[in-house]
Amino acid sequence: MGGLIVYPDIIGTLGDTCFLVVPAIKNEMAGYAERQAMGGEVGYRLDWNLVIIKSLGICLITFEILWDDGNITIIGFKQNTWEQLGNLIYYRNLLLLPDRGLIEDNNSLISPVAAREGFLLKGIDKGLVSLANKAANIPPDLNIRGLMTHLADLLNSTRKAGRDTFLI
């Protein structure tokens, strides 16, 4: 996607899996999901970052997927979704879904089609721990210490989200 930030429609958990529904990356994700479904390797690196626009008082968390072909997908989380991100730390893997229709049965199951169209990302929990450390070490001169303390507390909390619930 070349650095364009997209936002998820749904952040949630079902059973032992966390997932994001991000329709804006449907076309981009199709090739990676197809390669993975056919047994091919799809290399990627994950990175969680903070984007601070002090003049506007905006702080975003970005989840960056750097694909093996040089493309990058950036998913942004606004402050009103941070509480839900704190719950994702309890999951090692994330299922990235391109379509809300892949969640069925009153939001309690992920469709079997999701195995083909979704993309499983491994190791997201490590990145969230790193993000909590970044938030804790933001320089005081940015005057957003309260916001960063709140974020670090959310990410470091020991509360676990209930199973089979949507978080936003």
PDB file of C-alpha atoms in Angstrom:
ATOM      1  CA  MET A   1       0.000   0.000   0.000  1.00  0.00           C
ATOM      2  CA  GLY A   2       2.984   2.267   0.173  1.00  0.00           C
ATOM      3  CA  GLY A   3       2.456   3.874   3.559  1.00  0.00           C
ATOM      4  CA  LEU A   4      -1.253   4.716   3.423  1.00  0.00           C
ATOM      5  CA  ILE A   5      -2.813   4.191   6.868  1.00  0.00           C
ATOM      6  CA  VAL A   6      -6.066   2.203   6.873  1.00  0.00           C
ATOM      7  CA  TYR A   7      -8.328   1.595   9.863  1.00  0.00           C
ATOM      8  CA  PRO A   8      -9.983  -1.650  10.956  1.00  0.00           C
ATOM      9  CA  ASP A   9     -13.764  -2.001  10.918  1.00  0.00           C
ATOM     10  CA  ILE A  10     -13.780  -4.555  13.711  1.00  0.00           C
ATOM     11  CA  ILE A  11     -11.298  -5.580  16.392  1.00  0.00           C
ATOM     12  CA  GLY A  12     -12.302  -8.755  18.141  1.00  0.00           C
ATOM     13  CA  THR A  13     -11.629 -12.153  19.580  1.00  0.00           C
ATOM     14  CA  LEU A  14     -13.251 -15.474  18.960  1.00  0.00           C
ATOM     15  CA  GLY A  15     -12.109 -18.351  21.137  1.00  0.00           C
ATOM     16  CA  ASP A  16      -8.332 -18.263  21.203  1.00  0.00           C
ATOM     17  CA  THR A  17      -7.901 -16.044  18.148  1.00  0.00           C
ATOM     18  CA  CYS A  18      -7.856 -12.296  17.833  1.00  0.00           C
ATOM     19  CA  PHE A  19      -8.777 -10.744  14.525  1.00  0.00           C
ATOM     20  CA  LEU A  20      -9.058  -7.509  12.607  1.00  0.00           C
ATOM     21  CA  VAL A  21     -11.496  -6.884   9.792  1.00  0.00           C
ATOM     22  CA  VAL A  22      -9.921  -4.375   7.398  1.00  0.00           C
ATOM     23  CA  PRO A  23     -11.876  -4.155   4.120  1.00  0.00           C
ATOM     24  CA  ALA A  24      -9.543  -1.489   2.695  1.00  0.00           C
ATOM     25  CA  ILE A  25      -6.819  -4.102   2.174  1.00  0.00           C
ATOM     26  CA  LYS A  26      -8.957  -6.784   0.527  1.00  0.00           C
ATOM     27  CA  ASN A  27      -7.290  -6.595  -2.910  1.00  0.00           C
ATOM     28  CA  GLU A  28      -3.815  -6.237  -1.475  1.00  0.00           C
ATOM     29  CA  MET A  29      -4.236  -9.186   0.870  1.00  0.00           C
ATOM     30  CA  ALA A  30      -5.703 -11.575  -1.723  1.00  0.00           C
ATOM     31  CA  GLY A  31      -2.341 -12.487  -3.237  1.00  0.00           C
ATOM     32  CA  TYR A  32      -0.690 -13.149   0.126  1.00  0.00           C
ATOM     33  CA  ALA A  33      -3.634 -15.218   1.378  1.00  0.00           C
ATOM     34  CA  GLU A  34      -3.641 -17.248  -1.860  1.00  0.00           C
ATOM     35  CA  ARG A  35       0.098 -17.937  -1.597  1.00  0.00           C
ATOM     36  CA  GLN A  36      -0.337 -19.005   2.021  1.00  0.00           C
ATOM     37  CA  ALA A  37      -3.394 -21.200   1.286  1.00  0.00           C
ATOM     38  CA  MET A  38      -1.458 -23.012  -1.448  1.00  0.00           C
ATOM     39  CA  GLY A  39       1.270 -23.864   1.057  1.00  0.00           C
ATOM     40  CA  GLY A  40       3.684 -21.184  -0.057  1.00  0.00           C
ATOM     41  CA  GLU A  41       5.776 -19.163   2.325  1.00  0.00           C
ATOM     42  CA  VAL A  42       4.881 -15.522   2.767  1.00  0.00           C
ATOM     43  CA  GLY A  43       7.559 -13.625   4.594  1.00  0.00           C
ATOM     44  CA  TYR A  44       6.694 -10.585   6.662  1.00  0.00           C
ATOM     45  CA  ARG A  45       7.955  -8.527   9.544  1.00  0.00           C
ATOM     46  CA  LEU A  46       5.654  -6.836  12.049  1.00  0.00           C
ATOM     47  CA  ASP A  47       6.214  -3.538  13.780  1.00  0.00           C
ATOM     48  CA  TRP A  48       4.071  -1.519  16.200  1.00  0.00           C
ATOM     49  CA  ASN A  49       4.712   2.234  16.386  1.00  0.00           C
ATOM     50  CA  LEU A  50       3.363   5.473  17.761  1.00  0.00           C
ATOM     51  CA  VAL A  51       2.604   8.380  15.444  1.00  0.00           C
ATOM     52  CA  ILE A  52       2.338  11.622  17.382  1.00  0.00           C
ATOM     53  CA  ILE A  53       1.092  14.818  15.764  1.00  0.00           C
ATOM     54  CA  LYS A  54       1.585  17.186  18.663  1.00  0.00           C
ATOM     55  CA  SER A  55       0.132  20.244  16.932  1.00  0.00           C
ATOM     56  CA  LEU A  56      -3.191  18.451  16.412  1.00  0.00           C
ATOM     57  CA  GLY A  57      -3.130  16.553  19.700  1.00  0.00           C
ATOM     58  CA  ILE A  58      -3.412  13.281  17.777  1.00  0.00           C
ATOM     59  CA  CYS A  59      -1.694  10.078  18.682  1.00  0.00           C
ATOM     60  CA  LEU A  60      -2.094   6.931  16.569  1.00  0.00           C
ATOM     61  CA  ILE A  61      -0.803   3.452  17.067  1.00  0.00           C
ATOM     62  CA  THR A  62       0.274   1.890  13.804  1.00  0.00           C
ATOM     63  CA  PHE A  63       0.614  -1.800  13.066  1.00  0.00           C
ATOM     64  CA  GLU A  64       2.954  -2.200  10.130  1.00  0.00           C
ATOM     65  CA  ILE A  65       3.272  -5.345   8.050  1.00  0.00           C
ATOM     66  CA  LEU A  66       6.396  -5.321   5.898  1.00  0.00           C
ATOM     67  CA  TRP A  67       5.840  -8.010   3.247  1.00  0.00           C
ATOM     68  CA  ASP A  68       8.544 -10.086   1.545  1.00  0.00           C
ATOM     69  CA  ASP A  69       7.859  -8.385  -1.806  1.00  0.00           C
ATOM     70  CA  GLY A  70       8.664  -4.915  -0.466  1.00  0.00           C
ATOM     71  CA  ASN A  71       5.064  -3.781   0.058  1.00  0.00           C
ATOM     72  CA  ILE A  72       3.931  -2.389   3.374  1.00  0.00           C
ATOM     73  CA  THR A  73       0.488  -2.425   4.965  1.00  0.00           C
ATOM     74  CA  ILE A  74      -0.149   0.053   7.758  1.00  0.00           C
ATOM     75  CA  ILE A  75      -3.188  -0.312   9.995  1.00  0.00           C
ATOM     76  CA  GLY A  76      -3.902   2.619  12.297  1.00  0.00           C
ATOM     77  CA  PHE A  77      -5.634   2.611  15.663  1.00  0.00           C
ATOM     78  CA  LYS A  78      -7.145   5.841  16.937  1.00  0.00           C
ATOM     79  CA  GLN A  79      -7.235   6.601  20.650  1.00  0.00           C
ATOM     80  CA  ASN A  80     -10.820   5.341  20.975  1.00  0.00           C
ATOM     81  CA  THR A  81      -9.634   1.810  20.050  1.00  0.00           C
ATOM     82  CA  TRP A  82      -6.707   1.595  22.463  1.00  0.00           C
ATOM     83  CA  GLU A  83      -8.694  -0.210  25.151  1.00  0.00           C
ATOM     84  CA  GLN A  84      -9.327  -3.026  22.686  1.00  0.00           C
ATOM     85  CA  LEU A  85      -5.644  -3.231  21.743  1.00  0.00           C
ATOM     86  CA  GLY A  86      -4.802  -3.933  25.383  1.00  0.00           C
ATOM     87  CA  ASN A  87      -6.787  -7.146  25.032  1.00  0.00           C
ATOM     88  CA  LEU A  88      -4.885  -8.296  21.937  1.00  0.00           C
ATOM     89  CA  ILE A  89      -1.706  -8.725  23.984  1.00  0.00           C
ATOM     90  CA  TYR A  90      -3.124 -12.028  25.256  1.00  0.00           C
ATOM     91  CA  TYR A  91      -2.985 -13.575  21.800  1.00  0.00           C
ATOM     92  CA  ARG A  92       0.145 -14.619  19.934  1.00  0.00           C
ATOM     93  CA  ASN A  93      -1.527 -14.626  16.553  1.00  0.00           C
ATOM     94  CA  LEU A  94      -3.839 -12.353  14.622  1.00  0.00           C
ATOM     95  CA  LEU A  95      -6.179 -13.297  11.788  1.00  0.00           C
ATOM     96  CA  LEU A  96      -6.413 -10.435   9.335  1.00  0.00           C
ATOM     97  CA  LEU A  97      -9.768 -10.564   7.525  1.00  0.00           C
ATOM     98  CA  PRO A  98     -10.657  -8.526   4.432  1.00  0.00           C
ATOM     99  CA  ASP A  99     -14.433  -8.764   4.803  1.00  0.00           C
ATOM    100  CA  ARG A 100     -16.986  -8.426   7.594  1.00  0.00           C
ATOM    101  CA  GLY A 101     -18.953 -11.239   5.911  1.00  0.00           C
ATOM    102  CA  LEU A 102     -16.317 -13.754   7.054  1.00  0.00           C
ATOM    103  CA  ILE A 103     -17.757 -13.482  10.562  1.00  0.00           C
ATOM    104  CA  GLU A 104     -21.013 -15.335  10.819  1.00  0.00           C
ATOM    105  CA  ASP A 105     -23.523 -16.962  13.140  1.00  0.00           C
ATOM    106  CA  ASN A 106     -24.315 -13.882  15.243  1.00  0.00           C
ATOM    107  CA  ASN A 107     -20.645 -12.928  15.460  1.00  0.00           C
ATOM    108  CA  SER A 108     -19.650 -16.147  17.201  1.00  0.00           C
ATOM    109  CA  LEU A 109     -17.836 -17.968  14.378  1.00  0.00           C
ATOM    110  CA  ILE A 110     -15.351 -17.192  11.673  1.00  0.00           C
ATOM    111  CA  SER A 111     -16.461 -18.579   8.302  1.00  0.00           C
ATOM    112  CA  PRO A 112     -14.504 -21.514   6.826  1.00  0.00           C
ATOM    113  CA  VAL A 113     -13.856 -19.241   3.838  1.00  0.00           C
ATOM    114  CA  ALA A 114     -11.777 -17.071   6.183  1.00  0.00           C
ATOM    115  CA  ALA A 115      -9.049 -19.725   6.097  1.00  0.00           C
ATOM    116  CA  ARG A 116      -8.592 -18.948   2.386  1.00  0.00           C
ATOM    117  CA  GLU A 117      -9.257 -15.222   2.350  1.00  0.00           C
ATOM    118  CA  GLY A 118      -7.786 -14.269   5.720  1.00  0.00           C
ATOM    119  CA  PHE A 119      -4.129 -14.064   6.589  1.00  0.00           C
ATOM    120  CA  LEU A 120      -2.708 -15.400   9.845  1.00  0.00           C
ATOM    121  CA  LEU A 121       0.018 -13.233  11.370  1.00  0.00           C
ATOM    122  CA  LYS A 122       2.161 -14.800  14.080  1.00  0.00           C
ATOM    123  CA  GLY A 123       3.923 -13.072  16.960  1.00  0.00           C
ATOM    124  CA  ILE A 124       1.800  -9.954  17.426  1.00  0.00           C
ATOM    125  CA  ASP A 125       2.048 -10.181  21.223  1.00  0.00           C
ATOM    126  CA  LYS A 126       5.792  -9.445  21.210  1.00  0.00           C
ATOM    127  CA  GLY A 127       5.247  -6.272  19.252  1.00  0.00           C
ATOM    128  CA  LEU A 128       2.625  -5.036  21.677  1.00  0.00           C
ATOM    129  CA  VAL A 129       5.059  -5.473  24.565  1.00  0.00           C
ATOM    130  CA  SER A 130       7.573  -3.409  22.591  1.00  0.00           C
ATOM    131  CA  LEU A 131       4.893  -0.775  21.977  1.00  0.00           C
ATOM    132  CA  ALA A 132       4.226  -0.517  25.728  1.00  0.00           C
ATOM    133  CA  ASN A 133       7.946   0.116  26.251  1.00  0.00           C
ATOM    134  CA  LYS A 134       7.948   2.815  23.548  1.00  0.00           C
ATOM    135  CA  ALA A 135       4.978   4.527  25.224  1.00  0.00           C
ATOM    136  CA  ALA A 136       6.716   4.428  28.600  1.00  0.00           C
ATOM    137  CA  ASN A 137       9.823   6.090  27.150  1.00  0.00           C
ATOM    138  CA  ILE A 138       8.252   9.023  25.272  1.00  0.00           C
ATOM    139  CA  PRO A 139      10.186  12.209  26.122  1.00  0.00           C
ATOM    140  CA  PRO A 140       8.406  14.436  28.664  1.00  0.00           C
ATOM    141  CA  ASP A 141       8.816  17.522  26.469  1.00  0.00           C
ATOM    142  CA  LEU A 142       6.066  16.239  24.157  1.00  0.00           C
ATOM    143  CA  ASN A 143       3.531  16.968  26.938  1.00  0.00           C
ATOM    144  CA  ILE A 144       1.580  13.787  26.278  1.00  0.00           C
ATOM    145  CA  ARG A 145       2.863  11.836  29.260  1.00  0.00           C
ATOM    146  CA  GLY A 146      -0.687  11.256  30.615  1.00  0.00           C
ATOM    147  CA  LEU A 147      -1.789   9.739  27.325  1.00  0.00           C
ATOM    148  CA  MET A 148       1.302   7.527  27.147  1.00  0.00           C
ATOM    149  CA  THR A 149       0.869   6.410  30.749  1.00  0.00           C
ATOM    150  CA  HIS A 150      -2.718   5.446  29.911  1.00  0.00           C
ATOM    151  CA  LEU A 151      -1.550   3.479  26.850  1.00  0.00           C
ATOM    152  CA  ALA A 152       1.224   1.693  28.761  1.00  0.00           C
ATOM    153  CA  ASP A 153      -1.243   0.793  31.525  1.00  0.00           C
ATOM    154  CA  LEU A 154      -3.685  -0.649  28.990  1.00  0.00           C
ATOM    155  CA  LEU A 155      -1.055  -2.713  27.246  1.00  0.00           C
ATOM    156  CA  ASN A 156       0.484  -3.925  30.487  1.00  0.00           C
ATOM    157  CA  SER A 157      -2.789  -4.737  32.189  1.00  0.00           C
ATOM    158  CA  THR A 158      -3.398  -8.262  33.360  1.00  0.00           C
ATOM    159  CA  ARG A 159      -7.089  -8.264  32.494  1.00  0.00           C
ATOM    160  CA  LYS A 160      -8.164 -10.695  29.817  1.00  0.00           C
ATOM    161  CA  ALA A 161     -11.051 -10.033  27.469  1.00  0.00           C
ATOM    162  CA  GLY A 162     -13.953 -12.421  27.642  1.00  0.00           C
ATOM    163  CA  ARG A 163     -14.051 -15.055  24.948  1.00  0.00           C
ATOM    164  CA  ASP A 164     -16.315 -14.813  21.924  1.00  0.00           C
ATOM    165  CA  THR A 165     -16.910 -11.087  22.286  1.00  0.00           C
ATOM    166  CA  PHE A 166     -16.450  -8.158  19.974  1.00  0.00           C
ATOM    167  CA  LEU A 167     -14.290  -5.470  21.446  1.00  0.00           C
ATOM    168  CA  ILE A 168     -15.577  -2.574  19.326  1.00  0.00           C
TER     169      ILE A 168
END
